[in-house]
CSV table of C-alpha atoms in Angstrom, one decimal:
chain,number,residue,atom,x,y,z
A,1,UNK,CA,0.0,0.0,0.0
A,2,UNK,CA,2.9,2.4,0.9
A,3,UNK,CA,4.5,1.6,-2.5
A,4,UNK,CA,1.3,2.4,-4.3
A,5,UNK,CA,0.9,5.7,-2.5
A,6,UNK,CA,4.5,6.6,-3.1
A,7,UNK,CA,4.1,5.8,-6.8
A,8,UNK,CA,1.0,7.9,-7.1
A,9,UNK,CA,2.7,10.8,-5.3
A,10,UNK,CA,5.7,10.5,-7.6
A,11,UNK,CA,3.3,10.8,-10.6
A,12,UNK,CA,2.1,14.1,-9.3
A,13,UNK,CA,5.6,15.4,-8.8
A,14,UNK,CA,6.7,14.2,-12.2
A,15,UNK,CA,3.6,16.1,-13.6
A,16,UNK,CA,4.8,19.3,-11.9
A,17,UNK,CA,8.2,19.0,-13.4
A,18,UNK,CA,6.7,18.1,-16.8
A,19,UNK,CA,5.5,21.7,-17.2
A,20,UNK,CA,9.2,22.7,-17.5
A,21,UNK,CA,9.8,20.8,-20.7
A,22,UNK,CA,11.4,23.1,-23.3
A,23,UNK,CA,8.6,22.6,-25.9
A,24,UNK,CA,6.0,23.5,-23.3
A,25,UNK,CA,7.9,26.6,-22.2
A,26,UNK,CA,8.5,27.8,-25.8
A,27,UNK,CA,4.8,27.4,-26.7
A,28,UNK,CA,3.5,29.1,-23.6
A,29,UNK,CA,5.9,31.9,-23.8
A,30,UNK,CA,4.4,33.0,-27.1
A,31,UNK,CA,1.0,33.0,-25.6
A,32,UNK,CA,2.0,34.9,-22.5
A,33,UNK,CA,3.8,37.5,-24.5
A,34,UNK,CA,0.6,38.4,-26.3
A,35,UNK,CA,-1.3,39.1,-23.2
A,36,UNK,CA,1.3,39.7,-20.4
A,37,UNK,CA,-1.1,40.3,-17.5
A,38,UNK,CA,-0.4,39.0,-14.0
A,39,UNK,CA,-3.9,37.7,-13.3
A,40,UNK,CA,-4.4,36.2,-16.8
A,41,UNK,CA,-1.0,34.5,-17.0
A,42,UNK,CA,-1.9,31.8,-14.4
A,43,UNK,CA,-5.3,31.2,-16.1
A,44,UNK,CA,-3.6,30.7,-19.5
A,45,UNK,CA,-1.3,28.1,-17.9
A,46,UNK,CA,-4.2,26.4,-16.2
A,47,UNK,CA,-6.1,26.1,-19.6
A,48,UNK,CA,-2.9,24.6,-21.1
A,49,UNK,CA,-3.0,22.1,-18.3
A,50,UNK,CA,-6.7,21.3,-18.9
A,51,UNK,CA,-6.1,20.5,-22.5
A,52,UNK,CA,-2.9,18.6,-21.7
A,53,UNK,CA,-4.8,16.5,-19.1
A,54,UNK,CA,-7.8,15.9,-21.3
A,55,UNK,CA,-5.5,14.4,-24.0
A,56,UNK,CA,-3.6,12.3,-21.5
A,57,UNK,CA,-6.6,10.9,-19.7
A,58,UNK,CA,-8.6,10.3,-22.9
A,59,UNK,CA,-5.9,8.6,-25.1
A,60,UNK,CA,-4.1,7.2,-22.0
A,61,UNK,CA,-7.3,5.4,-20.8
A,62,UNK,CA,-7.6,3.7,-24.2
A,63,UNK,CA,-3.9,2.6,-24.1
A,64,UNK,CA,-4.1,1.4,-20.5
A,65,UNK,CA,-7.3,-0.5,-21.0
A,66,UNK,CA,-5.9,-2.3,-24.1
A,67,UNK,CA,-2.6,-2.7,-22.3
A,68,UNK,CA,-0.8,-1.6,-25.5
A,69,UNK,CA,2.0,1.0,-26.2
A,70,UNK,CA,1.7,3.7,-28.7
A,71,UNK,CA,3.6,2.7,-31.8
A,72,UNK,CA,7.0,4.4,-32.1
A,73,UNK,CA,6.1,5.9,-35.5
A,74,UNK,CA,2.8,7.3,-34.3
A,75,UNK,CA,4.6,8.8,-31.3
A,76,UNK,CA,7.2,10.5,-33.5
A,77,UNK,CA,4.5,11.8,-35.9
A,78,UNK,CA,2.8,13.4,-32.9
A,79,UNK,CA,6.1,14.9,-31.7
A,80,UNK,CA,6.6,16.3,-35.3
A,81,UNK,CA,3.1,17.9,-35.0
A,82,UNK,CA,4.2,19.6,-31.8
A,83,UNK,CA,7.3,20.8,-33.7
A,84,UNK,CA,5.2,22.3,-36.5
A,85,UNK,CA,3.0,24.0,-33.9
A,86,UNK,CA,6.0,25.6,-32.2
A,87,UNK,CA,7.1,26.9,-35.6
A,88,UNK,CA,3.7,28.3,-36.3
A,89,UNK,CA,3.4,29.9,-32.9
A,90,UNK,CA,6.8,31.5,-33.3
A,91,UNK,CA,6.0,32.8,-36.7
A,92,UNK,CA,2.7,34.2,-35.5
A,93,UNK,CA,4.4,36.0,-32.6
A,94,UNK,CA,7.0,37.6,-34.8
A,95,UNK,CA,4.3,38.7,-37.3
A,96,UNK,CA,2.4,40.3,-34.5
A,97,UNK,CA,5.6,42.1,-33.4
A,98,UNK,CA,6.2,43.5,-36.8
A,99,UNK,CA,2.6,44.6,-37.3
A,100,UNK,CA,2.6,46.4,-34.0
A,101,UNK,CA,-1.0,45.3,-33.2
A,102,UNK,CA,-0.4,45.5,-29.5
A,103,UNK,CA,-2.5,48.1,-27.8
A,104,UNK,CA,-5.4,48.3,-30.3
A,105,UNK,CA,-8.8,48.1,-28.7
A,106,UNK,CA,-11.1,45.4,-30.1
A,107,UNK,CA,-14.7,45.0,-29.2
A,108,UNK,CA,-15.5,41.3,-28.6
A,109,UNK,CA,-19.0,39.8,-28.2
A,110,UNK,CA,-20.6,36.4,-27.5
A,111,UNK,CA,-24.4,36.7,-27.6
A,112,UNK,CA,-25.3,39.2,-25.0
A,113,UNK,CA,-21.8,39.4,-23.5
A,114,UNK,CA,-19.9,42.3,-25.0
A,115,UNK,CA,-16.4,43.5,-23.7
A,116,UNK,CA,-13.4,45.3,-25.0
A,117,UNK,CA,-9.8,44.0,-25.2
A,118,UNK,CA,-6.5,45.7,-25.7
A,119,UNK,CA,-5.6,43.2,-28.5
A,120,UNK,CA,-7.2,40.4,-30.4
A,121,UNK,CA,-8.4,37.7,-28.0
A,122,UNK,CA,-8.7,34.1,-28.8
A,123,UNK,CA,-11.3,32.6,-26.5
A,124,UNK,CA,-14.9,31.5,-26.3
A,125,UNK,CA,-17.6,31.4,-23.7
A,126,UNK,CA,-19.3,28.3,-22.4
A,127,UNK,CA,-22.3,29.4,-20.3
A,128,UNK,CA,-20.5,31.5,-17.6
A,129,UNK,CA,-17.0,30.2,-18.3
A,130,UNK,CA,-14.5,31.9,-20.5
A,131,UNK,CA,-12.2,29.3,-22.2
A,132,UNK,CA,-8.9,30.3,-23.7
A,133,UNK,CA,-8.9,28.5,-27.0
A,134,UNK,CA,-5.3,28.6,-28.0
A,135,UNK,CA,-3.7,27.4,-24.7
A,136,UNK,CA,-6.3,24.6,-24.6
A,137,UNK,CA,-5.4,23.4,-28.1
A,138,UNK,CA,-1.7,23.7,-27.4
A,139,UNK,CA,-2.1,21.6,-24.3
A,140,UNK,CA,-4.1,19.0,-26.3
A,141,UNK,CA,-1.2,18.7,-28.8
A,142,UNK,CA,1.3,18.4,-26.0
A,143,UNK,CA,-0.8,15.9,-24.1
A,144,UNK,CA,-1.3,13.6,-27.2
A,145,UNK,CA,2.4,13.7,-28.0
A,146,UNK,CA,3.3,12.7,-24.4
A,147,UNK,CA,0.6,10.0,-23.9
A,148,UNK,CA,2.7,7.1,-25.1
A,149,UNK,CA,5.7,7.8,-22.8
A,150,UNK,CA,3.5,8.5,-19.7
A,151,UNK,CA,1.3,5.4,-20.1
A,152,UNK,CA,4.3,3.3,-20.6
A,153,UNK,CA,5.9,4.7,-17.4
A,154,UNK,CA,2.6,4.2,-15.6
A,155,UNK,CA,2.3,0.6,-16.6
A,156,UNK,CA,5.9,-0.1,-15.7
A,157,UNK,CA,5.6,1.7,-12.3
A,158,UNK,CA,2.2,0.6,-11.0
A,159,UNK,CA,0.8,-2.9,-10.2
A,160,UNK,CA,-2.3,-2.8,-12.4
A,161,UNK,CA,-4.4,-0.8,-14.8
A,162,UNK,CA,-6.5,1.0,-12.2
A,163,UNK,CA,-3.4,2.1,-10.3
A,164,UNK,CA,-1.7,3.1,-13.6
A,165,UNK,CA,-4.8,5.3,-14.5
A,166,UNK,CA,-4.6,7.0,-11.0
A,167,UNK,CA,-0.9,7.6,-11.7
A,168,UNK,CA,-1.7,9.3,-15.1
A,169,UNK,CA,-4.6,11.3,-13.5
A,170,UNK,CA,-2.3,12.6,-10.7
A,171,UNK,CA,0.4,13.3,-13.3
A,172,UNK,CA,-2.2,15.4,-15.2
A,173,UNK,CA,-3.2,17.3,-12.1
A,174,UNK,CA,0.5,18.0,-11.4
A,175,UNK,CA,1.0,19.4,-14.9
A,176,UNK,CA,-2.0,21.7,-14.4
A,177,UNK,CA,-0.6,23.0,-11.2
A,178,UNK,CA,3.0,23.2,-12.4
A,179,UNK,CA,2.1,25.3,-15.5
A,180,UNK,CA,-0.3,27.5,-13.7
A,181,UNK,CA,2.3,28.3,-11.0
A,182,UNK,CA,5.0,28.8,-13.7
A,183,UNK,CA,3.0,31.2,-15.9
A,184,UNK,CA,1.6,33.0,-12.9
A,185,UNK,CA,5.1,33.8,-11.7
A,186,UNK,CA,6.2,34.7,-15.2
A,187,UNK,CA,3.3,37.1,-15.7
A,188,UNK,CA,4.7,39.5,-13.1
A,189,UNK,CA,7.9,40.5,-14.9
A,190,UNK,CA,6.3,40.2,-18.4
A,191,UNK,CA,3.6,42.6,-17.4
A,192,UNK,CA,6.2,45.2,-16.4
A,193,UNK,CA,8.2,44.7,-19.6
A,194,UNK,CA,5.1,45.1,-21.8
A,195,UNK,CA,4.1,48.5,-20.3
A,196,UNK,CA,5.8,50.2,-23.3
A,197,UNK,CA,4.6,49.2,-26.8
A,198,UNK,CA,8.2,49.1,-28.1
A,199,UNK,CA,9.3,46.7,-25.3
A,200,UNK,CA,6.2,44.6,-25.9
A,201,UNK,CA,7.0,44.3,-29.6
A,202,UNK,CA,10.5,43.3,-28.8
A,203,UNK,CA,9.3,40.7,-26.3
A,204,UNK,CA,7.0,39.2,-28.9
A,205,UNK,CA,9.8,39.0,-31.4
A,206,UNK,CA,12.2,37.4,-28.9
A,207,UNK,CA,9.8,34.7,-27.7
A,208,UNK,CA,8.8,34.0,-31.3
A,209,UNK,CA,12.4,33.5,-32.4
A,210,UNK,CA,12.9,31.1,-29.4
A,211,UNK,CA,9.8,29.1,-30.4
A,212,UNK,CA,11.0,28.9,-34.0
A,213,UNK,CA,14.4,27.6,-32.9
A,214,UNK,CA,13.0,25.1,-30.5
A,215,UNK,CA,10.5,23.9,-33.1
A,216,UNK,CA,13.2,23.4,-35.7
A,217,UNK,CA,15.6,21.7,-33.3
A,218,UNK,CA,12.8,19.5,-32.0
A,219,UNK,CA,11.6,18.4,-35.4
A,220,UNK,CA,14.8,18.0,-37.4
A,221,UNK,CA,16.0,14.7,-35.8
A,222,UNK,CA,12.5,13.3,-36.0
A,223,UNK,CA,12.3,14.1,-39.7
A,224,UNK,CA,15.7,12.4,-40.2
A,225,UNK,CA,14.4,9.3,-38.5
A,226,UNK,CA,11.1,9.2,-40.4
A,227,UNK,CA,12.4,10.0,-43.9
A,228,UNK,CA,14.2,7.2,-45.8
A,229,UNK,CA,17.9,7.8,-46.2
């Protein structure tokens, strides 16, 4: 029983650390740089975690119930999709820096709900909830790409499928908490940097360049393995 509890607690701690993976940091930095507000930063990180957890729990449950591992080729294709997403996010961030769109007020409406933003917002409303679309989708991509490794670790670490699923669930909770804490902390200095439009544009360009570099570095060896020599 103690070993089971220790294994589950380890899953939560691994989930917390998982938020620090370079592809996660690169993707979220482009999203935070667009809307560097202290209160909103942690919310964006939490929505990333929700998307990440939904993918892990959905795809992971199927793999655990079938007691199968994700084929290596499928796992690499998912990682390649993450690489392409990082490149796209980086290019978008650089484009926004050049267009100097930061600071433009935009009226935004959902049914009877109307509000004004300082820049283009990408979210939708579900009843009384406001859901950040882009962090949610980015989290889904990251979760799908990591499902194979996490479920394999859970099966190897835990005594049975139910315990393995608990491990994955706690890992997912850890990733939500880890990313929310990380982005919330990052939101404080980013909000100060972005007070001036010029500094905000420079921030967008810098994080966009980092995302591009990480995406290319992440995807190049995968392409080399997938393409015939």
